[in-house]
């Protein structure tokens, strides 16, 4: 209403003497991103700074704001320009060899190589390439910090997944019911955990399809096609997430105990215990996580307030049972993570009650710490406050476009090193690889034609920016 009022008022001046007096013939609303585009065309902003401004306008959390401001101050663009300048100097050396090589000492050494004609260019390119590879090898921290981190809550039906989502969101987001299959679609909510934007998804409960005789203890209702689709979406949400929160019913976990007090592995064929089917359904989803490097899993035993702790026969804590059940060796501390050979991290484990809130605060603190670890190095994420993230820890590469061009640049430099160390006939080809490498970095900051990128970028701005 305010914007429309201003535009209406300005439109009244279109034929007034005031516009004539100030030398204006008409007034119109600016197109999306028009002022920013003019600043870019005038050389006042480079492409990285334009993208940073767009990120600042849409920032939802403190970390996103800090990341955008870091890029807007020009420090990131200066790094790219510095890299490009080094490549251009090497390219100038290569061009000099090509143009004036007849006047230089180009004799091959005893190994048939011509490193002598390159001087220190090869060593400089190698050093630069390793530096750039270090920025690329950062587990996509920059993209996660900018776009947000995905957390999926999975588990059997009636384990308390929706209740946990409502507690994390501090509002009634999902319907909570004792009826199995209440949640049939993915319910998403955006949270700020430690300054990092996180999309937390509550998913449909996993259970037996009901085709066989029900001996699972998970209910007698048959699963219809809508609930089956919900379970398929739960699998996809878990596969696409960065962190999986696996919620299990603590009372069902207790039922996993054999008569002798031991527990079988989830991978075993033992199907005698009443809740084995439900756990196997969850395990079938988590197998994808174990095959996906970098995913992290938190196990949560909910409904701990319902455990008959006075009964010696069920005195073994659910967390200890889960450790045995999943065949994972962990330290005494329940927050000590275990890393599989493929990079999947199991941040074990929590016993909570969504009814009494017991253990929820500890779970949230552990989840926040995991989120911070994903966007910063391990040395800088020792606290759970977004203000603790040092500015220098905010990564250089925050967009897929940046990563693509830097990767192409690194590959071109690797080809240059191979050609430059080959023989005299490879000088022209080596120079071309340097030219390609410099061109890729130029595309990051807009020094090379990027009209297709600009059209999309400026269209994302709101009117008047």
Coordinates of C-alpha atoms in Angstrom, one line a residue:
X1 CA 0.0 0.0 0.0
X2 CA 2.9 2.4 0.8
X3 CA 4.7 1.7 -2.4
X4 CA 1.5 2.1 -4.4
X5 CA 0.8 5.4 -2.7
X6 CA 4.2 6.7 -3.6
X7 CA 3.9 5.6 -7.2
X8 CA 0.5 7.2 -7.5
X9 CA 1.8 10.5 -6.0
X10 CA 4.8 10.5 -8.4
X11 CA 2.6 9.9 -11.3
X12 CA 0.8 13.2 -10.6
X13 CA 4.0 15.0 -11.4
X14 CA 4.3 13.6 -14.9
X15 CA 2.7 16.8 -16.5
X16 CA 3.4 19.3 -13.8
X17 CA 5.6 22.4 -14.1
X18 CA 7.8 20.9 -11.3
X19 CA 9.2 18.2 -13.6
X20 CA 9.8 20.8 -16.3
X21 CA 11.6 23.0 -13.8
X22 CA 14.0 20.2 -12.8
X23 CA 14.6 19.1 -16.4
X24 CA 12.6 15.8 -16.2
X25 CA 10.1 14.9 -18.8
X26 CA 8.5 11.9 -17.1
X27 CA 8.6 9.7 -14.0
X28 CA 8.3 5.9 -14.1
X29 CA 8.9 3.0 -11.7
X30 CA 12.4 1.5 -12.0
X31 CA 12.6 -2.0 -13.5
X32 CA 13.8 -4.9 -11.3
X33 CA 17.4 -4.4 -10.4
X34 CA 17.7 -1.3 -12.7
X35 CA 19.8 0.8 -10.4
X36 CA 22.1 -2.1 -9.6
X37 CA 22.5 -2.8 -13.3
X38 CA 23.4 0.8 -13.9
X39 CA 26.0 0.6 -11.2
X40 CA 27.4 -2.5 -12.7
X41 CA 27.5 -1.0 -16.2
X42 CA 29.3 2.1 -14.8
X43 CA 31.9 -0.1 -13.2
X44 CA 31.0 0.8 -9.7
X45 CA 30.1 -2.8 -8.8
X46 CA 31.5 -6.1 -10.2
X47 CA 29.5 -9.2 -10.7
X48 CA 30.4 -10.8 -7.3
X49 CA 29.3 -7.6 -5.5
X50 CA 26.1 -7.5 -7.4
X51 CA 25.4 -11.1 -6.4
X52 CA 26.3 -10.2 -2.8
X53 CA 23.8 -7.3 -2.9
X54 CA 21.1 -9.8 -4.0
X55 CA 22.0 -12.2 -1.2
X56 CA 21.9 -9.3 1.3
X57 CA 18.4 -8.3 0.3
X58 CA 17.1 -11.9 0.7
X59 CA 19.2 -12.8 3.8
X60 CA 17.1 -14.6 6.5
X61 CA 19.8 -15.1 9.1
X62 CA 22.8 -13.4 10.7
X63 CA 25.3 -15.7 8.9
X64 CA 23.7 -15.0 5.5
X65 CA 23.9 -11.3 6.2
X66 CA 27.5 -11.5 7.3
X67 CA 28.4 -13.6 4.3
X68 CA 26.8 -11.1 1.9
X69 CA 28.5 -8.1 3.5
X70 CA 31.9 -9.8 3.3
X71 CA 31.4 -10.2 -0.4
X72 CA 30.1 -6.7 -0.9
X73 CA 33.2 -5.1 0.7
X74 CA 35.2 -6.2 -2.3
X75 CA 37.6 -8.5 -0.5
X76 CA 36.3 -11.6 -2.3
X77 CA 36.4 -10.0 -5.7
X78 CA 40.0 -8.9 -5.0
X79 CA 41.0 -12.5 -4.4
X80 CA 39.6 -13.5 -7.7
X81 CA 41.2 -10.6 -9.4
X82 CA 44.5 -11.4 -7.8
X83 CA 44.4 -15.0 -9.1
X84 CA 43.5 -13.7 -12.5
X85 CA 46.4 -11.2 -12.5
X86 CA 48.8 -14.0 -11.7
X87 CA 47.5 -16.0 -14.6
X88 CA 47.7 -13.0 -16.9
X89 CA 51.3 -12.4 -16.0
X90 CA 52.1 -16.0 -16.8
X91 CA 50.2 -15.7 -20.0
X92 CA 52.3 -12.6 -20.9
X93 CA 55.4 -14.6 -20.4
X94 CA 54.1 -17.4 -22.6
X95 CA 53.2 -14.9 -25.3
X96 CA 56.7 -13.5 -25.2
X97 CA 58.2 -17.0 -25.7
X98 CA 55.9 -17.5 -28.7
X99 CA 56.7 -14.1 -30.3
X100 CA 60.3 -13.7 -29.4
X101 CA 61.4 -17.3 -28.8
X102 CA 64.0 -17.2 -31.6
X103 CA 66.0 -14.7 -29.7
X104 CA 65.9 -16.7 -26.4
X105 CA 67.8 -19.7 -25.2
X106 CA 65.2 -22.5 -25.9
X107 CA 67.5 -25.5 -25.9
X108 CA 66.1 -28.5 -24.2
X109 CA 67.9 -29.9 -21.1
X110 CA 69.1 -33.4 -20.8
X111 CA 65.6 -34.6 -19.8
X112 CA 64.0 -33.0 -22.9
X113 CA 62.0 -30.5 -20.9
X114 CA 61.9 -26.7 -21.3
X115 CA 61.2 -25.6 -17.8
X116 CA 64.1 -23.1 -18.2
X117 CA 62.1 -21.0 -20.7
X118 CA 59.2 -20.6 -18.2
X119 CA 61.3 -19.3 -15.4
X120 CA 59.2 -19.4 -12.2
X121 CA 55.9 -19.5 -14.1
X122 CA 55.2 -23.2 -13.6
X123 CA 56.0 -23.1 -9.9
X124 CA 53.7 -20.0 -9.5
X125 CA 50.8 -21.7 -11.4
X126 CA 51.3 -24.9 -9.2
X127 CA 51.1 -22.8 -6.0
X128 CA 48.1 -21.0 -7.3
X129 CA 46.3 -24.2 -8.3
X130 CA 46.8 -25.7 -4.9
X131 CA 45.4 -22.6 -3.2
X132 CA 42.3 -22.7 -5.4
X133 CA 41.9 -26.4 -4.8
X134 CA 41.9 -25.7 -1.1
X135 CA 38.9 -23.4 -1.6
X136 CA 37.1 -26.0 -3.7
X137 CA 37.7 -28.7 -1.1
X138 CA 35.5 -27.3 1.6
X139 CA 32.5 -29.6 1.6
X140 CA 30.3 -26.9 -0.1
X141 CA 30.3 -24.9 3.1
X142 CA 29.8 -21.6 1.2
X143 CA 26.8 -22.9 -0.7
X144 CA 25.3 -24.4 2.5
X145 CA 25.7 -21.1 4.4
X146 CA 24.1 -19.1 1.6
X147 CA 21.3 -21.5 0.6
X148 CA 20.7 -23.1 3.9
X149 CA 21.0 -26.6 5.4
X150 CA 18.4 -29.3 5.1
X151 CA 17.4 -31.4 8.1
X152 CA 15.0 -34.4 7.7
X153 CA 13.1 -36.0 10.6
X154 CA 12.4 -39.6 9.8
X155 CA 11.3 -42.6 11.8
X156 CA 8.4 -45.1 12.3
X157 CA 4.8 -44.0 12.8
X158 CA 3.8 -42.5 16.1
X159 CA 7.4 -42.0 17.2
X160 CA 6.9 -38.3 17.9
X161 CA 8.4 -36.8 14.7
X162 CA 5.7 -34.1 14.4
X163 CA 5.8 -33.3 18.1
X164 CA 9.6 -32.8 17.8
X165 CA 9.1 -30.5 14.8
X166 CA 6.6 -28.4 16.7
X167 CA 9.0 -28.1 19.7
X168 CA 11.8 -27.0 17.4
X169 CA 9.6 -24.5 15.6
X170 CA 8.0 -23.3 18.9
X171 CA 4.6 -23.3 17.2
X172 CA 2.0 -25.8 15.9
X173 CA 3.4 -26.6 12.5
X174 CA 2.3 -30.2 12.1
X175 CA -0.8 -32.0 13.2
X176 CA -0.1 -34.4 16.1
X177 CA -2.4 -37.4 16.5
X178 CA -2.3 -41.0 17.9
X179 CA -3.6 -42.2 14.6
X180 CA -0.9 -43.9 12.5
X181 CA -0.2 -42.2 9.2
X182 CA -1.4 -38.7 10.2
X183 CA 1.5 -37.0 8.4
X184 CA 1.4 -38.0 4.8
X185 CA 3.4 -35.3 3.1
X186 CA 6.6 -33.5 3.9
X187 CA 6.0 -30.6 6.2
X188 CA 8.8 -28.0 6.1
X189 CA 9.6 -25.1 8.5
X190 CA 12.5 -22.7 8.3
X191 CA 14.6 -22.3 11.4
X192 CA 17.6 -20.2 12.5
X193 CA 20.1 -22.5 14.2
X194 CA 23.2 -20.7 15.3
X195 CA 22.7 -18.1 12.6
X196 CA 22.4 -20.7 9.9
X197 CA 19.2 -21.0 7.9
X198 CA 17.9 -24.6 8.2
X199 CA 14.9 -26.1 6.5
X200 CA 13.6 -28.8 8.8
X201 CA 11.3 -31.4 7.3
X202 CA 8.8 -33.6 9.1
X203 CA 8.1 -36.7 7.0
X204 CA 5.5 -39.5 6.9
X205 CA 6.0 -42.3 9.4
X206 CA 7.6 -45.5 8.0
X207 CA 5.7 -48.8 8.7
X208 CA 4.7 -52.1 7.1
X209 CA 2.4 -51.9 4.1
X210 CA -0.1 -54.1 5.9
X211 CA -0.2 -56.7 3.2
X212 CA 0.9 -59.4 5.6
X213 CA -0.5 -60.4 8.9
X214 CA 0.3 -57.6 11.4
X215 CA 2.9 -58.9 13.9
X216 CA 4.9 -55.7 14.1
X217 CA 3.2 -53.9 16.9
X218 CA 2.9 -50.9 14.7
X219 CA -0.8 -51.0 14.1
X220 CA -3.4 -52.9 12.1
X221 CA -4.4 -50.3 9.6
X222 CA -3.5 -51.1 6.0
X223 CA -1.4 -48.5 4.2
X224 CA -3.2 -46.8 1.3
X225 CA -1.6 -45.4 -1.8
X226 CA -1.5 -41.9 -0.5
X227 CA 0.5 -43.0 2.6
X228 CA 2.8 -45.1 0.4
X229 CA 3.6 -41.9 -1.6
X230 CA 4.2 -40.1 1.6
X231 CA 6.7 -42.7 2.7
X232 CA 8.4 -42.5 -0.7
X233 CA 8.7 -38.7 -0.2
X234 CA 10.2 -39.3 3.2
X235 CA 12.9 -41.4 1.6
X236 CA 13.7 -38.7 -0.9
X237 CA 13.7 -36.0 1.8
X238 CA 16.2 -38.1 3.9
X239 CA 18.4 -38.7 0.8
X240 CA 18.5 -35.0 -0.1
X241 CA 19.2 -33.7 3.4
X242 CA 22.4 -32.8 5.1
X243 CA 21.4 -34.0 8.5
X244 CA 18.9 -36.9 9.4
X245 CA 17.2 -36.9 12.7
X246 CA 16.0 -40.5 13.2
X247 CA 13.2 -40.5 15.9
X248 CA 12.3 -43.8 17.5
X249 CA 9.9 -44.7 20.2
X250 CA 11.9 -45.4 23.4
X251 CA 9.4 -48.0 24.6
X252 CA 9.8 -49.9 21.3
X253 CA 13.5 -49.7 21.7
X254 CA 13.2 -51.3 25.0
X255 CA 11.3 -54.2 23.4
X256 CA 14.4 -55.0 21.3
X257 CA 16.0 -56.7 24.3
X258 CA 16.2 -60.5 24.1
X259 CA 15.4 -62.6 27.1
X260 CA 19.1 -62.8 27.9
X261 CA 19.4 -59.0 27.9
X262 CA 21.3 -58.8 24.6
X263 CA 20.0 -57.1 21.4
X264 CA 20.4 -58.4 17.8
X265 CA 21.8 -56.2 15.0
X266 CA 19.5 -54.4 12.7
X267 CA 21.3 -56.2 9.9
X268 CA 20.5 -59.6 11.3
X269 CA 17.7 -61.9 10.2
X270 CA 16.3 -62.1 13.7
X271 CA 12.6 -61.2 13.3
X272 CA 11.3 -62.5 16.6
X273 CA 11.0 -59.2 18.4
X274 CA 7.8 -57.3 18.0
X275 CA 9.2 -54.0 16.7
X276 CA 11.8 -55.5 14.3
X277 CA 9.8 -54.6 11.2
X278 CA 9.6 -51.0 12.1
X279 CA 13.3 -50.7 12.7
X280 CA 14.1 -52.5 9.5
X281 CA 11.9 -50.0 7.6
X282 CA 13.9 -47.1 9.1
X283 CA 17.2 -48.9 8.4
X284 CA 16.3 -49.3 4.7
X285 CA 16.0 -45.5 4.5
X286 CA 19.2 -44.9 6.4
X287 CA 21.2 -47.2 4.2
X288 CA 21.0 -44.5 1.5
X289 CA 22.5 -42.1 4.1
X290 CA 25.4 -44.4 4.7
X291 CA 26.0 -44.4 1.0
X292 CA 26.0 -40.6 0.8
X293 CA 29.3 -39.1 2.0
X294 CA 29.0 -36.2 4.3
X295 CA 25.5 -36.9 5.7
X296 CA 25.1 -36.8 9.4
X297 CA 22.6 -38.8 11.5
X298 CA 21.3 -38.1 15.0
X299 CA 19.3 -40.9 16.7
X300 CA 16.6 -39.8 19.1
X301 CA 14.7 -42.1 21.5
X302 CA 11.5 -40.2 22.2
X303 CA 8.8 -40.9 24.9
X304 CA 11.4 -41.5 27.5
X305 CA 8.9 -40.5 30.2
X306 CA 6.9 -43.7 29.4
X307 CA 9.8 -46.0 30.3
X308 CA 9.2 -48.2 33.4
X309 CA 12.6 -47.5 34.8
X310 CA 11.8 -49.2 38.1
X311 CA 11.6 -52.5 36.3
X312 CA 15.0 -54.2 36.4
X313 CA 14.1 -56.2 33.3
X314 CA 14.0 -53.1 31.1
X315 CA 16.7 -51.1 33.0
X316 CA 19.0 -50.9 30.0
X317 CA 18.9 -47.4 28.6
X318 CA 17.4 -47.1 25.0
X319 CA 20.6 -45.4 23.8
X320 CA 22.7 -48.3 24.8
X321 CA 20.3 -50.6 23.1
X322 CA 20.4 -48.6 19.9
X323 CA 24.2 -48.7 19.9
X324 CA 24.2 -52.4 20.1
X325 CA 21.3 -52.7 17.6
X326 CA 23.1 -50.7 15.0
X327 CA 26.4 -52.4 15.5
X328 CA 28.3 -49.1 16.1
X329 CA 31.0 -48.7 18.7
X330 CA 30.9 -45.4 20.5
X331 CA 32.5 -43.7 23.5
X332 CA 30.7 -43.3 26.8
X333 CA 29.5 -39.8 25.9
X334 CA 26.3 -39.8 24.0
X335 CA 27.4 -36.8 22.0
X336 CA 30.6 -38.3 20.6
X337 CA 30.2 -38.6 16.9
X338 CA 31.3 -41.8 15.0
X339 CA 32.4 -41.5 11.4
X340 CA 31.9 -44.3 8.9
X341 CA 34.5 -45.0 6.2
X342 CA 32.4 -43.2 3.6
X343 CA 32.2 -40.0 5.6
X344 CA 28.7 -40.4 7.1
X345 CA 28.8 -39.1 10.7
X346 CA 26.5 -40.6 13.4
X347 CA 26.2 -38.0 16.2
X348 CA 25.0 -40.3 18.9
X349 CA 22.4 -40.0 20.5
X350 CA 19.6 -38.5 22.6
X351 CA 16.9 -39.7 24.9
X352 CA 14.1 -37.2 25.1
X353 CA 10.5 -36.7 25.9
X354 CA 8.4 -34.3 23.7
X355 CA 5.7 -34.3 26.4
X356 CA 7.9 -33.1 29.2
X357 CA 10.6 -31.4 27.1
X358 CA 13.3 -33.5 28.9
X359 CA 16.4 -33.7 26.8
X360 CA 15.1 -31.5 24.0
X361 CA 17.4 -28.6 25.0
X362 CA 20.5 -30.9 24.8
X363 CA 19.3 -32.2 21.4
X364 CA 18.8 -28.7 20.0
X365 CA 22.3 -27.7 21.3
X366 CA 23.9 -30.7 19.6
X367 CA 21.9 -30.1 16.4
X368 CA 23.0 -26.5 16.4
X369 CA 26.6 -27.5 16.8
X370 CA 26.4 -29.9 13.9
X371 CA 24.9 -27.1 11.7
X372 CA 27.8 -24.7 12.6
X373 CA 30.3 -27.4 11.9
X374 CA 28.9 -27.7 8.4
X375 CA 29.5 -24.1 7.5
X376 CA 32.8 -23.5 9.3
X377 CA 36.0 -25.4 9.9
X378 CA 36.2 -27.5 13.0
X379 CA 38.5 -25.1 14.7
X380 CA 36.0 -22.2 14.6
X381 CA 32.8 -23.9 15.6
X382 CA 33.4 -24.5 19.3
X383 CA 30.5 -22.5 20.4
X384 CA 26.8 -22.3 19.5
X385 CA 26.5 -18.6 18.8
X386 CA 26.5 -17.3 15.3
X387 CA 28.6 -14.3 16.4
X388 CA 31.4 -16.8 17.2
X389 CA 31.9 -17.5 13.5
X390 CA 35.0 -15.5 12.4
X391 CA 34.7 -13.4 9.3
X392 CA 37.7 -15.1 7.8
X393 CA 36.0 -18.4 8.2
X394 CA 33.2 -17.4 5.8
X395 CA 34.1 -19.2 2.7
X396 CA 35.0 -17.7 -0.7
X397 CA 32.8 -19.9 -2.9
X398 CA 29.1 -19.4 -2.2
X399 CA 27.4 -20.1 -5.5
X400 CA 27.4 -23.1 -7.9
X401 CA 28.4 -20.7 -10.7
X402 CA 31.5 -19.7 -8.8
X403 CA 32.5 -23.3 -8.1
X404 CA 32.0 -24.3 -11.7
X405 CA 34.3 -21.6 -13.1
X406 CA 37.0 -22.1 -10.4
X407 CA 36.9 -25.8 -11.1
X408 CA 37.3 -25.2 -14.9
X409 CA 40.2 -22.8 -14.1
X410 CA 42.0 -25.4 -11.9
X411 CA 41.6 -28.1 -14.7
X412 CA 43.0 -25.7 -17.3
X413 CA 46.0 -24.9 -15.0
X414 CA 46.6 -28.7 -14.6
X415 CA 46.7 -29.1 -18.3
X416 CA 49.1 -26.1 -18.6
X417 CA 51.5 -27.8 -16.2
X418 CA 51.5 -31.0 -18.2
X419 CA 52.0 -29.2 -21.5
X420 CA 54.6 -26.7 -20.2
X421 CA 56.7 -29.6 -18.9
X422 CA 56.4 -31.6 -22.1
X423 CA 58.5 -30.1 -24.9
X424 CA 58.9 -27.0 -27.1
X425 CA 56.0 -27.9 -29.4
X426 CA 53.6 -27.5 -26.5
X427 CA 54.3 -23.9 -25.8
X428 CA 51.4 -22.5 -27.8
X429 CA 49.0 -25.1 -26.3
X430 CA 50.2 -24.3 -22.8
X431 CA 49.6 -20.6 -23.4
X432 CA 46.1 -21.3 -24.5
X433 CA 45.4 -23.2 -21.3
X434 CA 46.5 -20.2 -19.3
X435 CA 44.3 -18.0 -21.4
X436 CA 41.3 -20.3 -20.7
X437 CA 42.1 -20.4 -17.0
X438 CA 42.2 -16.6 -16.8
X439 CA 39.0 -16.4 -18.8
X440 CA 37.1 -18.7 -16.3
X441 CA 38.1 -16.4 -13.4
X442 CA 37.1 -13.4 -15.4
X443 CA 33.6 -14.9 -15.7
X444 CA 33.3 -15.0 -11.9
X445 CA 33.7 -11.2 -11.5
X446 CA 32.2 -10.3 -14.8
X447 CA 35.4 -9.3 -16.6
X448 CA 34.3 -11.6 -19.4
X449 CA 31.0 -11.5 -21.2
X450 CA 28.3 -12.9 -18.9
X451 CA 25.2 -11.4 -20.3
X452 CA 23.1 -14.5 -19.8
X453 CA 24.0 -14.5 -16.1
X454 CA 23.2 -10.8 -15.8
X455 CA 19.7 -11.2 -17.3
X456 CA 18.8 -13.8 -14.6
X457 CA 20.5 -12.0 -11.8
X458 CA 18.9 -8.6 -12.2
X459 CA 15.5 -10.1 -12.7
X460 CA 15.8 -11.5 -9.1
X461 CA 16.0 -8.1 -7.6
X462 CA 12.9 -6.4 -6.3
X463 CA 11.7 -3.2 -8.0
X464 CA 13.8 -0.2 -7.2
X465 CA 17.1 -1.9 -6.3

